[in-house]
mmCIF file of C-alpha atoms in Angstrom:
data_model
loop_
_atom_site.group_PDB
_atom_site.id
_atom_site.type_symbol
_atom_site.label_atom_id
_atom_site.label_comp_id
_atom_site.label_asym_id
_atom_site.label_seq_id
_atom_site.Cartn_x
_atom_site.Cartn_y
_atom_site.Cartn_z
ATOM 1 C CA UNK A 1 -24.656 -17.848 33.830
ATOM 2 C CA UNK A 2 -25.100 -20.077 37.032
ATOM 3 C CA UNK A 3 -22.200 -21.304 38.732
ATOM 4 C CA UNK A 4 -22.264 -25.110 40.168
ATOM 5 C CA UNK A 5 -19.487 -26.666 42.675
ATOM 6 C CA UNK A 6 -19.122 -30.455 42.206
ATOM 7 C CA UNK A 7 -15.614 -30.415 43.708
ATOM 8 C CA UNK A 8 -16.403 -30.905 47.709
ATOM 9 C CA UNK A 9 -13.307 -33.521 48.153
ATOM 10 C CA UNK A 10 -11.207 -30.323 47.241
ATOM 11 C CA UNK A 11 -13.166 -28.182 49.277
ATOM 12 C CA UNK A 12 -16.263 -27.040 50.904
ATOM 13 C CA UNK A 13 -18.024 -23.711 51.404
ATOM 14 C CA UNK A 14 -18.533 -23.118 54.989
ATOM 15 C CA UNK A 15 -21.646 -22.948 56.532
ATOM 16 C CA UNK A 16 -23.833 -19.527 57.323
ATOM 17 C CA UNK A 17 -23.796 -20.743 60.850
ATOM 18 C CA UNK A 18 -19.911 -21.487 60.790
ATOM 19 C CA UNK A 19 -19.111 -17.869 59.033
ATOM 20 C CA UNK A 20 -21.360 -16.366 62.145
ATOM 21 C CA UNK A 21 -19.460 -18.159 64.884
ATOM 22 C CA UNK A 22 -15.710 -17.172 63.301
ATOM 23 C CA UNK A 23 -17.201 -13.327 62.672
ATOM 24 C CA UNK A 24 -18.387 -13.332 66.426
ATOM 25 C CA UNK A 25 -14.857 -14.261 67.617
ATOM 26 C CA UNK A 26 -13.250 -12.191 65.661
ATOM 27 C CA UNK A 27 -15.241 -9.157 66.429
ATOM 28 C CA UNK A 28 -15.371 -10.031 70.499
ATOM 29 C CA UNK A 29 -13.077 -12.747 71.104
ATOM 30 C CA UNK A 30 -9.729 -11.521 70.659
ATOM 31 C CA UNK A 31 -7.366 -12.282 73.676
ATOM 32 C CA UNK A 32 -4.445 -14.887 73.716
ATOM 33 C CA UNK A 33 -6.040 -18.005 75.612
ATOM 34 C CA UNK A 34 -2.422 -18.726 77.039
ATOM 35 C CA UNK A 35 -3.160 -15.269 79.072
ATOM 36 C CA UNK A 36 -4.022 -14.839 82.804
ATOM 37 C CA UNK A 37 -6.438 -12.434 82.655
ATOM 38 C CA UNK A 38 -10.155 -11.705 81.954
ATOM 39 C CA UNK A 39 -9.203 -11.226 78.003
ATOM 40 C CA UNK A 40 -7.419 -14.544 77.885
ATOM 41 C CA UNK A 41 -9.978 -16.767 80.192
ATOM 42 C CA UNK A 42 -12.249 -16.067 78.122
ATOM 43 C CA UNK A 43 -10.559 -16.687 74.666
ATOM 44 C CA UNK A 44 -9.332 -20.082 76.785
ATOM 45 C CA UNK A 45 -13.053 -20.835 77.501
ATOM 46 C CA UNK A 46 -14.205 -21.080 74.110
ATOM 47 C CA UNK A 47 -11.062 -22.874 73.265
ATOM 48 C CA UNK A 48 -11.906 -25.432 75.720
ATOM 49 C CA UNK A 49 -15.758 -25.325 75.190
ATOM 50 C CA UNK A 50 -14.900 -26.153 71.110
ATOM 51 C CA UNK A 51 -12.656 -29.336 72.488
ATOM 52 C CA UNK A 52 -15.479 -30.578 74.585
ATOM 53 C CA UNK A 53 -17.617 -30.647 70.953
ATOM 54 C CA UNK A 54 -15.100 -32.209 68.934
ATOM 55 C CA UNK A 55 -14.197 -34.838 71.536
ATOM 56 C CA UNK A 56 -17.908 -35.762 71.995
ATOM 57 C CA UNK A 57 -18.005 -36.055 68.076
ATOM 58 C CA UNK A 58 -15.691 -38.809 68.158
ATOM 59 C CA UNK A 59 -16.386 -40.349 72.025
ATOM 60 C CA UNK A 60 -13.095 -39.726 73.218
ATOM 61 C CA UNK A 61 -11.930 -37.478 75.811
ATOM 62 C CA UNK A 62 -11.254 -34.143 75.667
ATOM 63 C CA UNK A 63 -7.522 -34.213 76.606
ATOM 64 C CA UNK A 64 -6.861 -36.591 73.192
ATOM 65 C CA UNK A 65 -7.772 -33.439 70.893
ATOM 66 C CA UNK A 66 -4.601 -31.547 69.878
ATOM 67 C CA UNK A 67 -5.607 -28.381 67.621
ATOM 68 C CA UNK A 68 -3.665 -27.593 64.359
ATOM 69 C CA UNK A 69 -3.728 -25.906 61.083
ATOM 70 C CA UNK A 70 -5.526 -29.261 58.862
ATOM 71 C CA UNK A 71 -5.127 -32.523 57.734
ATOM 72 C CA UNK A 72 -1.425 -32.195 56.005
ATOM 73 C CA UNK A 73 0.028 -30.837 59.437
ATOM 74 C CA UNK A 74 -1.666 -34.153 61.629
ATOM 75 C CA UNK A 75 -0.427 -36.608 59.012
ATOM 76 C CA UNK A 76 3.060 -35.167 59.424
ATOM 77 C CA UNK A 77 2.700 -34.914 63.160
ATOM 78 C CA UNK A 78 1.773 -38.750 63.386
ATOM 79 C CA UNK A 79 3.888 -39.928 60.540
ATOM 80 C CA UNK A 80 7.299 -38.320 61.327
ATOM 81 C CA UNK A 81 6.976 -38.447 65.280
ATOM 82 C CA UNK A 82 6.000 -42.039 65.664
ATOM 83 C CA UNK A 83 8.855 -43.097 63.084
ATOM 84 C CA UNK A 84 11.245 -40.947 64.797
ATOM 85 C CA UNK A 85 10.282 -41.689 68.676
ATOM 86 C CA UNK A 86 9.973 -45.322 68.249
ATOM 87 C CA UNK A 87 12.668 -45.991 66.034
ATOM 88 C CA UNK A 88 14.767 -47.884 68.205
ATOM 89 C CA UNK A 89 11.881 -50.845 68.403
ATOM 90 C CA UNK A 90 11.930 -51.329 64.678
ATOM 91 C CA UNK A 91 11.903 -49.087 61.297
ATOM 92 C CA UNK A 92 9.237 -50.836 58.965
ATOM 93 C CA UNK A 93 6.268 -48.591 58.042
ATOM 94 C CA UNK A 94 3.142 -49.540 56.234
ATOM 95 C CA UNK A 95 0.725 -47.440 54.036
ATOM 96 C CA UNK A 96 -1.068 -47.826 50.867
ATOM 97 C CA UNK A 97 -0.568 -47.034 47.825
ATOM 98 C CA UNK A 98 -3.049 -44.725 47.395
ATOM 99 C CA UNK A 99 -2.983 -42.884 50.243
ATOM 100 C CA UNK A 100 -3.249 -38.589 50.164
ATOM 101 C CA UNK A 101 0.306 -36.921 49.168
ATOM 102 C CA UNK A 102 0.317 -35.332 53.217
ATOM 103 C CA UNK A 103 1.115 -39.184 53.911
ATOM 104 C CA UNK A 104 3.211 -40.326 50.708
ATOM 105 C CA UNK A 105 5.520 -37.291 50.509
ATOM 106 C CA UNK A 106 6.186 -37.999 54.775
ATOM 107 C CA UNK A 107 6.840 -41.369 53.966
ATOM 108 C CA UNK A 108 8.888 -41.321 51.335
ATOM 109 C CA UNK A 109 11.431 -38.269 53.430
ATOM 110 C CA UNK A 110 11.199 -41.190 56.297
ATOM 111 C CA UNK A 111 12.965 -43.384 53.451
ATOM 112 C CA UNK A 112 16.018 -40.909 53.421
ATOM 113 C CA UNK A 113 16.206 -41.208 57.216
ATOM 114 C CA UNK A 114 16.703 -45.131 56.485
ATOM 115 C CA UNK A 115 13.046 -46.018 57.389
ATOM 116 C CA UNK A 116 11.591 -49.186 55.296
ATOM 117 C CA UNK A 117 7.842 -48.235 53.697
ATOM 118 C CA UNK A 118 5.597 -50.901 52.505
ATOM 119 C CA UNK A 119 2.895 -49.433 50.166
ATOM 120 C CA UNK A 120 0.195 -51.826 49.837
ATOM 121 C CA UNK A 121 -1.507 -52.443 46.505
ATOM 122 C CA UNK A 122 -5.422 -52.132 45.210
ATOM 123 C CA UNK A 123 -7.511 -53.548 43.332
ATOM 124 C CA UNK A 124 -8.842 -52.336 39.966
ATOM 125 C CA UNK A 125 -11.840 -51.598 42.439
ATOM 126 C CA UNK A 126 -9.486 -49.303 44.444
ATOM 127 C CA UNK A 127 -10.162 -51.833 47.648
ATOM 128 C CA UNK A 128 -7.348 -53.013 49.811
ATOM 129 C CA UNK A 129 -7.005 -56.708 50.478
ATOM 130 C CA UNK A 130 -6.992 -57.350 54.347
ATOM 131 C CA UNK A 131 -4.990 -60.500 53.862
ATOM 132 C CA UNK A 132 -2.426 -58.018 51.949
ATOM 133 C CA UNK A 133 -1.933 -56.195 54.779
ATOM 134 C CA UNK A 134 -1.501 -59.162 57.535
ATOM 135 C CA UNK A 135 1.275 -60.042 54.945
ATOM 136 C CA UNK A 136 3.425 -57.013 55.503
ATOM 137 C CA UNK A 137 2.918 -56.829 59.105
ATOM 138 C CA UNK A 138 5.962 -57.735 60.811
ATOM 139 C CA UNK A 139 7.730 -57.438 64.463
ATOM 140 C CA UNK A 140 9.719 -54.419 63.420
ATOM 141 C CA UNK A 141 6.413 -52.700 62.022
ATOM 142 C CA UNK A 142 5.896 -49.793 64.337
ATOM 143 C CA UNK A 143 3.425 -47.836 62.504
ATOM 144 C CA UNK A 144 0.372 -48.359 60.052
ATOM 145 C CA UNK A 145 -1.230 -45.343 57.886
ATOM 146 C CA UNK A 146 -4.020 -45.695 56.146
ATOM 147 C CA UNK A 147 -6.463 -43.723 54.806
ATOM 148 C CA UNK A 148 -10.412 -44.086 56.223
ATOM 149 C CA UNK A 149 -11.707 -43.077 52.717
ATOM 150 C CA UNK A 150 -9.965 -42.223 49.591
ATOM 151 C CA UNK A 151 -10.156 -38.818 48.056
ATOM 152 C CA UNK A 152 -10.336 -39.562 44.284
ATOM 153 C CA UNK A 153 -12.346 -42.472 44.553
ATOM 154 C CA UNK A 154 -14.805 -42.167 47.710
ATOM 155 C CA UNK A 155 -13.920 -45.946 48.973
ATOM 156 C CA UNK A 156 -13.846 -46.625 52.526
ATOM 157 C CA UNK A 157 -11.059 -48.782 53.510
ATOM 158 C CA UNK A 158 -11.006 -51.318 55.829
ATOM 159 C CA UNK A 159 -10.028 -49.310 59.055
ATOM 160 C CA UNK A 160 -11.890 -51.914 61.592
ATOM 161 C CA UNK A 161 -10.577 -54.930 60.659
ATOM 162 C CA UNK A 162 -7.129 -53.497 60.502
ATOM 163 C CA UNK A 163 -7.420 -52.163 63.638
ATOM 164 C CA UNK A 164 -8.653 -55.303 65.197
ATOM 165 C CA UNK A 165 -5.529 -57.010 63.824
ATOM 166 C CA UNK A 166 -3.322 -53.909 65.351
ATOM 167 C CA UNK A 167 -4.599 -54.527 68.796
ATOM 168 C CA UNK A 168 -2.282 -57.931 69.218
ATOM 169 C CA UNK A 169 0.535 -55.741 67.517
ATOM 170 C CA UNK A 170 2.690 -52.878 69.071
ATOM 171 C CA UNK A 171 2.584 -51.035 65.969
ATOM 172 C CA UNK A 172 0.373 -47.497 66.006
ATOM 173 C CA UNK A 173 -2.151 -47.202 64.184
ATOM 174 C CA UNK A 174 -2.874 -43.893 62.322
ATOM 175 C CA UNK A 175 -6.078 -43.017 60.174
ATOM 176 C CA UNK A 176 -6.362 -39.897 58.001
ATOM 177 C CA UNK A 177 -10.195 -39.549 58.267
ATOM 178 C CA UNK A 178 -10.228 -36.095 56.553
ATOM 179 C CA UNK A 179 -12.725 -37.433 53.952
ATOM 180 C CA UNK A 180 -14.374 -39.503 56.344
ATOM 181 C CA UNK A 181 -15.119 -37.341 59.324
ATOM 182 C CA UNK A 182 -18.362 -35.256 57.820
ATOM 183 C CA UNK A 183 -19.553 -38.771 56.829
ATOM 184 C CA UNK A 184 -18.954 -41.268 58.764
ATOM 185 C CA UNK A 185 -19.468 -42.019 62.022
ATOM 186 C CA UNK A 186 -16.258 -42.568 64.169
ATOM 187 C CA UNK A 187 -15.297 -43.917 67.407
ATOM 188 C CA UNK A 188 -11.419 -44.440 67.692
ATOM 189 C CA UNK A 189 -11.391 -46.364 70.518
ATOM 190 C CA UNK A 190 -13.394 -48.774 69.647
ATOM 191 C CA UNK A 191 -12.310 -49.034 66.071
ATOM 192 C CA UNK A 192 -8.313 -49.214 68.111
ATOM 193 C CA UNK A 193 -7.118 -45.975 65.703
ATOM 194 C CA UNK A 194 -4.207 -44.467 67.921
ATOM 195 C CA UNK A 195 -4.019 -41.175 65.602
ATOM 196 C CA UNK A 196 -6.603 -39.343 63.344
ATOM 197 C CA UNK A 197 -6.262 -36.481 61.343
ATOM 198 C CA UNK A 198 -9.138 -34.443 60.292
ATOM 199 C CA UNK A 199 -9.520 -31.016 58.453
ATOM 200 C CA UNK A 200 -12.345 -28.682 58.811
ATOM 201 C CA UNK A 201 -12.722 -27.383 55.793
ATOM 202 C CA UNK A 202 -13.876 -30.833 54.349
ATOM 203 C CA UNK A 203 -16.843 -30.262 56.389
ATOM 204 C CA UNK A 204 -18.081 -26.614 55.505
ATOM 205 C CA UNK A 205 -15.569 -25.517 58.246
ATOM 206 C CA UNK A 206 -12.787 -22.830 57.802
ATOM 207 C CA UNK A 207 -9.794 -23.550 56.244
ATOM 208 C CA UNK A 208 -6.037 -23.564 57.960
ATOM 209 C CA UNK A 209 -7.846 -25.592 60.998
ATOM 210 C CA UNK A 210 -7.854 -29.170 61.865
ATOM 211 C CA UNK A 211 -7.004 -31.267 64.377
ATOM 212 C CA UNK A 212 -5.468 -34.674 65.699
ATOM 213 C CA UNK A 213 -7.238 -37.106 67.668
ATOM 214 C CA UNK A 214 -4.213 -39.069 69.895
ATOM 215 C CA UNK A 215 -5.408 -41.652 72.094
ATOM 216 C CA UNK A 216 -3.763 -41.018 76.380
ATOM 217 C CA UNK A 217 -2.507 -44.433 75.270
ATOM 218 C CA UNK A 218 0.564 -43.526 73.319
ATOM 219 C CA UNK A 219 3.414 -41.033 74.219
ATOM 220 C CA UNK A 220 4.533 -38.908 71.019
ATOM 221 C CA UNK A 221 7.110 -36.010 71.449
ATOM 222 C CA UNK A 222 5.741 -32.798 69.619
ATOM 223 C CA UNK A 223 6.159 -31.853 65.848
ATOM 224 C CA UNK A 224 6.537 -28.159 66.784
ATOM 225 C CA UNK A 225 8.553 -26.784 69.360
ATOM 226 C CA UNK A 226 8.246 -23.455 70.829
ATOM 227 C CA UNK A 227 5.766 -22.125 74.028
ATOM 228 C CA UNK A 228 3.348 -24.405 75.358
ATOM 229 C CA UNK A 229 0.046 -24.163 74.241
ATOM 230 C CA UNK A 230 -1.871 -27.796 73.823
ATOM 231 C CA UNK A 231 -0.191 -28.388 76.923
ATOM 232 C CA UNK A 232 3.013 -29.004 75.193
ATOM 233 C CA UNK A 233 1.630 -30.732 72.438
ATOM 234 C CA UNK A 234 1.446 -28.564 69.448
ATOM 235 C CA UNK A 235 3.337 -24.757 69.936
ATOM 236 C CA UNK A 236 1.632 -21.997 68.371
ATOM 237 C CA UNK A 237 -0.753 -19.324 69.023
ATOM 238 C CA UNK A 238 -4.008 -21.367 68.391
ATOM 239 C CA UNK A 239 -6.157 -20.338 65.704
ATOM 240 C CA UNK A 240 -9.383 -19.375 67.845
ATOM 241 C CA UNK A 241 -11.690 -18.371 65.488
ATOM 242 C CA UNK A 242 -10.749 -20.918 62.984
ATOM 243 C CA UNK A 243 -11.170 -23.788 65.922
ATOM 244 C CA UNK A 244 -14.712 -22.320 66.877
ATOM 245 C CA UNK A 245 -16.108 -22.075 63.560
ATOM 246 C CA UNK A 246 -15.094 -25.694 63.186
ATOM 247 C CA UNK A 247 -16.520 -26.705 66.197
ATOM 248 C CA UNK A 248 -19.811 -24.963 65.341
ATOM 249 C CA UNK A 249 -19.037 -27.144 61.868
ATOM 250 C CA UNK A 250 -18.814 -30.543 63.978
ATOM 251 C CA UNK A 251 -22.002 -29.441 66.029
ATOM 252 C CA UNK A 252 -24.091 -29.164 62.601
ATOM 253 C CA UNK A 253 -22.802 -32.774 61.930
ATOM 254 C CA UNK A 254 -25.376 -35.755 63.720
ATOM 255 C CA UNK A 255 -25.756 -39.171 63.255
ATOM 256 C CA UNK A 256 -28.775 -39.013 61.544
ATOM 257 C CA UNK A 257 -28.142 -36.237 59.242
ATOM 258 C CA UNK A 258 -24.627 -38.343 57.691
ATOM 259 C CA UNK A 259 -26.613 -41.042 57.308
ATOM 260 C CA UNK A 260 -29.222 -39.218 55.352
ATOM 261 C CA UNK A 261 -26.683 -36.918 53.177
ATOM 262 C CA UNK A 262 -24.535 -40.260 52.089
ATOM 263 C CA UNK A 263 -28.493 -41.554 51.012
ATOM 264 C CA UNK A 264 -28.853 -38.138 48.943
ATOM 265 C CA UNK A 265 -24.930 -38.101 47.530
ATOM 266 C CA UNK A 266 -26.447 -41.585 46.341
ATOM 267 C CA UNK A 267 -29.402 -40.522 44.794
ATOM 268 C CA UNK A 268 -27.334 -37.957 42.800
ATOM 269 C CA UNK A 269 -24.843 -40.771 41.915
ATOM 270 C CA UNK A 270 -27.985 -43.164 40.490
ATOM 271 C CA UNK A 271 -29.685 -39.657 38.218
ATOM 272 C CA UNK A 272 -25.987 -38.921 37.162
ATOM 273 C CA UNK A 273 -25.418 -42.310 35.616
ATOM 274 C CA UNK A 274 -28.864 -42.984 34.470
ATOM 275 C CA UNK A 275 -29.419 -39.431 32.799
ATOM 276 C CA UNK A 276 -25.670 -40.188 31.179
ATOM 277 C CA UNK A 277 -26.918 -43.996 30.082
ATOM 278 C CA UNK A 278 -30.198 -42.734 28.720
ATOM 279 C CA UNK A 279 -28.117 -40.507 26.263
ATOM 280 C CA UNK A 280 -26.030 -43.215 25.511
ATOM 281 C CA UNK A 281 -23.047 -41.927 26.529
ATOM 282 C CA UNK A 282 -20.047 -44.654 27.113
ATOM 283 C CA UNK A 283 -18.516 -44.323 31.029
ATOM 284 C CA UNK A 284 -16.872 -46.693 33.555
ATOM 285 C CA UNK A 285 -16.731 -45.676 37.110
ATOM 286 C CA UNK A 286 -13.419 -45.942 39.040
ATOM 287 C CA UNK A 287 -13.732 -47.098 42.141
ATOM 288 C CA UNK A 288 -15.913 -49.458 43.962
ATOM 289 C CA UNK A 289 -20.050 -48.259 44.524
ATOM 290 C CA UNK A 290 -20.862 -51.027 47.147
ATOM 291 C CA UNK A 291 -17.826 -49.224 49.541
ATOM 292 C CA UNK A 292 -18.464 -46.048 49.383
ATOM 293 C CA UNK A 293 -19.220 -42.763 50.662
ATOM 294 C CA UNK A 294 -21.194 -41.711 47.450
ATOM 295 C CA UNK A 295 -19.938 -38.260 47.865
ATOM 296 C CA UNK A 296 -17.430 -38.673 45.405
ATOM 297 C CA UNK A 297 -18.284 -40.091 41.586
ATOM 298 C CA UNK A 298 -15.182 -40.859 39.436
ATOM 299 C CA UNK A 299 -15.928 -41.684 36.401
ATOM 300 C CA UNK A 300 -14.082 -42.316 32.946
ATOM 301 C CA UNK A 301 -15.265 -40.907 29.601
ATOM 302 C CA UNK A 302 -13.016 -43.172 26.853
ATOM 303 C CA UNK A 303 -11.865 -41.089 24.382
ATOM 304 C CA UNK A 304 -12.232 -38.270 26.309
ATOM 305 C CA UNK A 305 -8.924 -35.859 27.949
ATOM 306 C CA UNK A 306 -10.205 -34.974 31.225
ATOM 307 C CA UNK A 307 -8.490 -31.788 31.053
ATOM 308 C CA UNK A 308 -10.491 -30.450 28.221
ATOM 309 C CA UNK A 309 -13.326 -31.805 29.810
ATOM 310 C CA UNK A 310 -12.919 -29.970 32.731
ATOM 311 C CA UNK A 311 -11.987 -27.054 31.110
ATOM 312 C CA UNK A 312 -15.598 -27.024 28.932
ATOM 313 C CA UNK A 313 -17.592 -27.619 31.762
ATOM 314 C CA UNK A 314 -15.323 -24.840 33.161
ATOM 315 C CA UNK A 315 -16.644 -22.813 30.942
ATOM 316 C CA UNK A 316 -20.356 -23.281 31.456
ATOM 317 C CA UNK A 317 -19.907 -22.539 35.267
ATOM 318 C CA UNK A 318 -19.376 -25.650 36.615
ATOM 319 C CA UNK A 319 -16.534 -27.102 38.483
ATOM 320 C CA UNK A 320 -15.388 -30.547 38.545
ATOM 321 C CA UNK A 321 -11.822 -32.062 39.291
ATOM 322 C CA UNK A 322 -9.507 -34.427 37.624
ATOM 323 C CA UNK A 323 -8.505 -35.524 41.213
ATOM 324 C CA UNK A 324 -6.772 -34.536 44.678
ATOM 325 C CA UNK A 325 -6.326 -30.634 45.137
ATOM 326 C CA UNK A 326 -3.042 -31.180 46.091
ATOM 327 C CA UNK A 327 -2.139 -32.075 42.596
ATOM 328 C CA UNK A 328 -4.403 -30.081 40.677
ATOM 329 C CA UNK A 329 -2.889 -27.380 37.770
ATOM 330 C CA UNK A 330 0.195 -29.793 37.554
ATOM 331 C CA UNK A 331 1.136 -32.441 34.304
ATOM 332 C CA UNK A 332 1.503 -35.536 37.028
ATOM 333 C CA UNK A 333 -1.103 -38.157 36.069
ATOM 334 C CA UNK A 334 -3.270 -39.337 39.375
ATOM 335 C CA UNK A 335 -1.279 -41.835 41.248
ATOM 336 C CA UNK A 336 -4.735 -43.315 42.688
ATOM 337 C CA UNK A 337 -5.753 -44.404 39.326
ATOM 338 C CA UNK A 338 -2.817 -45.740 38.755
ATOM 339 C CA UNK A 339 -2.170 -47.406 41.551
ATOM 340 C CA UNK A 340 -6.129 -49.113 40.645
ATOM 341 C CA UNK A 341 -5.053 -49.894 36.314
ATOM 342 C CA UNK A 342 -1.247 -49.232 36.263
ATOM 343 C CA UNK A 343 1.223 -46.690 34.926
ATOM 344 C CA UNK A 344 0.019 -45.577 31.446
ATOM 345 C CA UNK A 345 -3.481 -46.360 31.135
ATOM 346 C CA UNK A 346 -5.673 -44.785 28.969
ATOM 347 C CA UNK A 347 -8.086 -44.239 31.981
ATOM 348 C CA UNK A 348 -5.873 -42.199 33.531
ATOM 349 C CA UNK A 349 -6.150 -39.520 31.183
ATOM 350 C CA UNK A 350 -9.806 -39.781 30.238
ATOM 351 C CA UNK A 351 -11.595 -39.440 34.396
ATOM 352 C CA UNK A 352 -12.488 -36.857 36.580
ATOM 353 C CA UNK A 353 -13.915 -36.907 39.689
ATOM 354 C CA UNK A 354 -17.455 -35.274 40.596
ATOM 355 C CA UNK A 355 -17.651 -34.848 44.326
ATOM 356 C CA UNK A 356 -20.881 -33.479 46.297
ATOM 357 C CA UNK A 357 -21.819 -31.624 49.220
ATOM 358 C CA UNK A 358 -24.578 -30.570 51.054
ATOM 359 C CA UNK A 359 -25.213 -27.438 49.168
ATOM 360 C CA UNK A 360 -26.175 -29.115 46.181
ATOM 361 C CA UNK A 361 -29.451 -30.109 44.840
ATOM 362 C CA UNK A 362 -31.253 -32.450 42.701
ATOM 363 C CA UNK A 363 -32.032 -29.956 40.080
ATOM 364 C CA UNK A 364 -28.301 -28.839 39.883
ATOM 365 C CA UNK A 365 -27.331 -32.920 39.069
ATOM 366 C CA UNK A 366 -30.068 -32.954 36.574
ATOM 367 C CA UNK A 367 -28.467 -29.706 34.587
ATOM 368 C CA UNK A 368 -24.579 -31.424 35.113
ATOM 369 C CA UNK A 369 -26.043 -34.006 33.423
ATOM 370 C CA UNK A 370 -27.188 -32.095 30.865
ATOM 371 C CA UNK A 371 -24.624 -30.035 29.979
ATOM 372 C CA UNK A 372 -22.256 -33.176 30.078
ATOM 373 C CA UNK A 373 -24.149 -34.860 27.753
ATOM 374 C CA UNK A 374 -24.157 -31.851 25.470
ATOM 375 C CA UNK A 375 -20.416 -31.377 25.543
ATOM 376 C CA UNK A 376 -19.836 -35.305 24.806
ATOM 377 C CA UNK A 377 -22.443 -35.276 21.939
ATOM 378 C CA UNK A 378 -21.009 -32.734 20.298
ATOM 379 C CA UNK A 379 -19.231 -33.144 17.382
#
């Protein structure tokens, strides 16, 4: 039996080129880049070399790259240490509602340190209302987190206009852009994001690895404390093989070629759907197609549990999701959906999300079809 991987938002395999890079650093590269000598220059040279890459990726400089383990780690970092550091010029806090749990959980354990949250609403679409958020902006707001693009959806929020708005406002502005980063192209400055979180493994790079964009403009304390590697920033031992195969993951990433896999993600979307209509098969799609990444497909099957759904396909070699990783294998129903139709709807219960990467191929959406078809035919 063949196996297929439609879950990329959870996950992605990493690269041939990326598994080279972390082998060749493990096997040669293995002194401290904190240390003096020849052993730890060097380890400090490809440390640097990788923060060069990355920093290029995103046109800023290479001092604004801090290294860490991922995407949960930077939203905490940017969350907890803004609230906490600029407390004393206001405590309001804005996010959405449907932001990833690395952001909700932080905000809501800034709500037991007597921080105020607003989480901002979406549309049965899953699209956030600029007007919404120039609603709850107020003097005491000293930060704004929101997502770049959802994880269970695929939408791309609007993370320019916001941040045109932010830059007449002392509030910071922080973007998780783990979902967005392999796809879209970025440019923090320009956009006016103060903080970015990204995660490698999103982008066929190791796991445990990330990092967080934060613009020379702001002063944040650090999150960890301990010696002083990332010149003070973030303490730890960094990860040096895990921050090399990323950047060998960032260098795979151009312009051209995220431009050209969001066509192809597309093109899988449009087969998907039109195999599934052809068959006759009833589906709505959750989430909005016209502001999108098209690397993510959500649809709803009525009638249908999306656990037992998942579970067939499950069966037949194929993986699929019933949305974020981070909540997968428990009972709680996805709080993006409901967020998008409310507490208790039936589509809740009845959608999964089909996410793609750039291992897959035509031939592999054609047989998903297929065998989705069959299971939903079958009496």
């Amino acid at each position: 039996m063949s196996r297929m991987y439609f879950d990329h938002a959870a996950t992605t395999p990493m690269a041939p080129e990326v598994i080279d890079a972390v082998t060749q650093v493990m096997k040669e590269v293995f002194g401290n880049p904190s240390s003096i000598h020849q052993f730890g220059r060097q380890a400090h040279e490809y440390l640097e070399n990788a923060r060069q890459t990355i920093a290029s990726s995103l046109q800023v400089k290479p001092h604004e790259i801090i290294f860490n383990s991922g995407g949960t780690e930077g939203d905490n970092t940017a969350i907890i240490e803004t609230a906490l550091a600029r407390q004393n010029f206001g405590k309001h806090l804005i996010t959405t509602a449907i932001e990833h749990p690395a952001v909700l959980n932080t905000m809501k354990y800034l709500e037991t340190l007597g921080f105020e949250v607003t989480y901002l609403p979406v549309d049965q679409k899953g699209n956030l209302a600029v007007a919404d958020f120039q609603k709850a902006l107020r003097e005491d707001t000293i930060l704004v987190s929101i997502m770049y693009v959802n994880n269970e959806t695929g939408n791309i929020l609007p993370i320019p206009e916001i941040g045109a708005i932010l830059k007449h406002h002392p509030a910071y502005f922080h973007a998780d852009a783990v979902q967005a980063y392999g796809l879209l192209e970025i440019n923090p400055h320009e956009i006016g994001i103060d903080l970015l979180s990204v995660s490698a493994h999103k982008f066929n790079g190791p796991k445990g690895v990330g990092f967080l964009f934060k613009t020379d403009a702001i002063q944040l304390p650090p999150f960890l404390h301990g010696g002083e590697q990332e010149e003070k920033r973030r303490a730890g031992t960094e990860n040096l093989a895990g921050i090399v195969g990323m950047s060998q993951a960032v260098s795979l990433l151009k312009a051209t070629d995220k431009n050209s896999k969001r066509a192809e993600f597309q093109q899988f979307q449009t087969v998907l759907l039109k195999q599934l209509e052809a068959a006759g098969i009833p589906f709505e799609i959750n989430g909005d197609v016209e502001q999108a990444t098209h690397h993510v497909l959500n649809l709803r099957f009525p009638g249908v549990r999306n656990d037992l759904l998942l579970m067939k396909l499950d069966l037949q070699g194929i993986a699929i999701s019933t949305g974020s990783a981070c909540t997968a294998g428990t009972v709680d129903p996805s709080h993006v959906l409901e967020a998008m139709y409310g507490k208790g709807n039936p589509t809740i219960k009845e959608s999964v999300r089909i996410s793609f990467g750039s291992d897959n191929t035509l031939a592999e959406v054609e047989e998903l079809a297929a065998k989705l078809i069959a299971i939903l035919t079958k009496k």
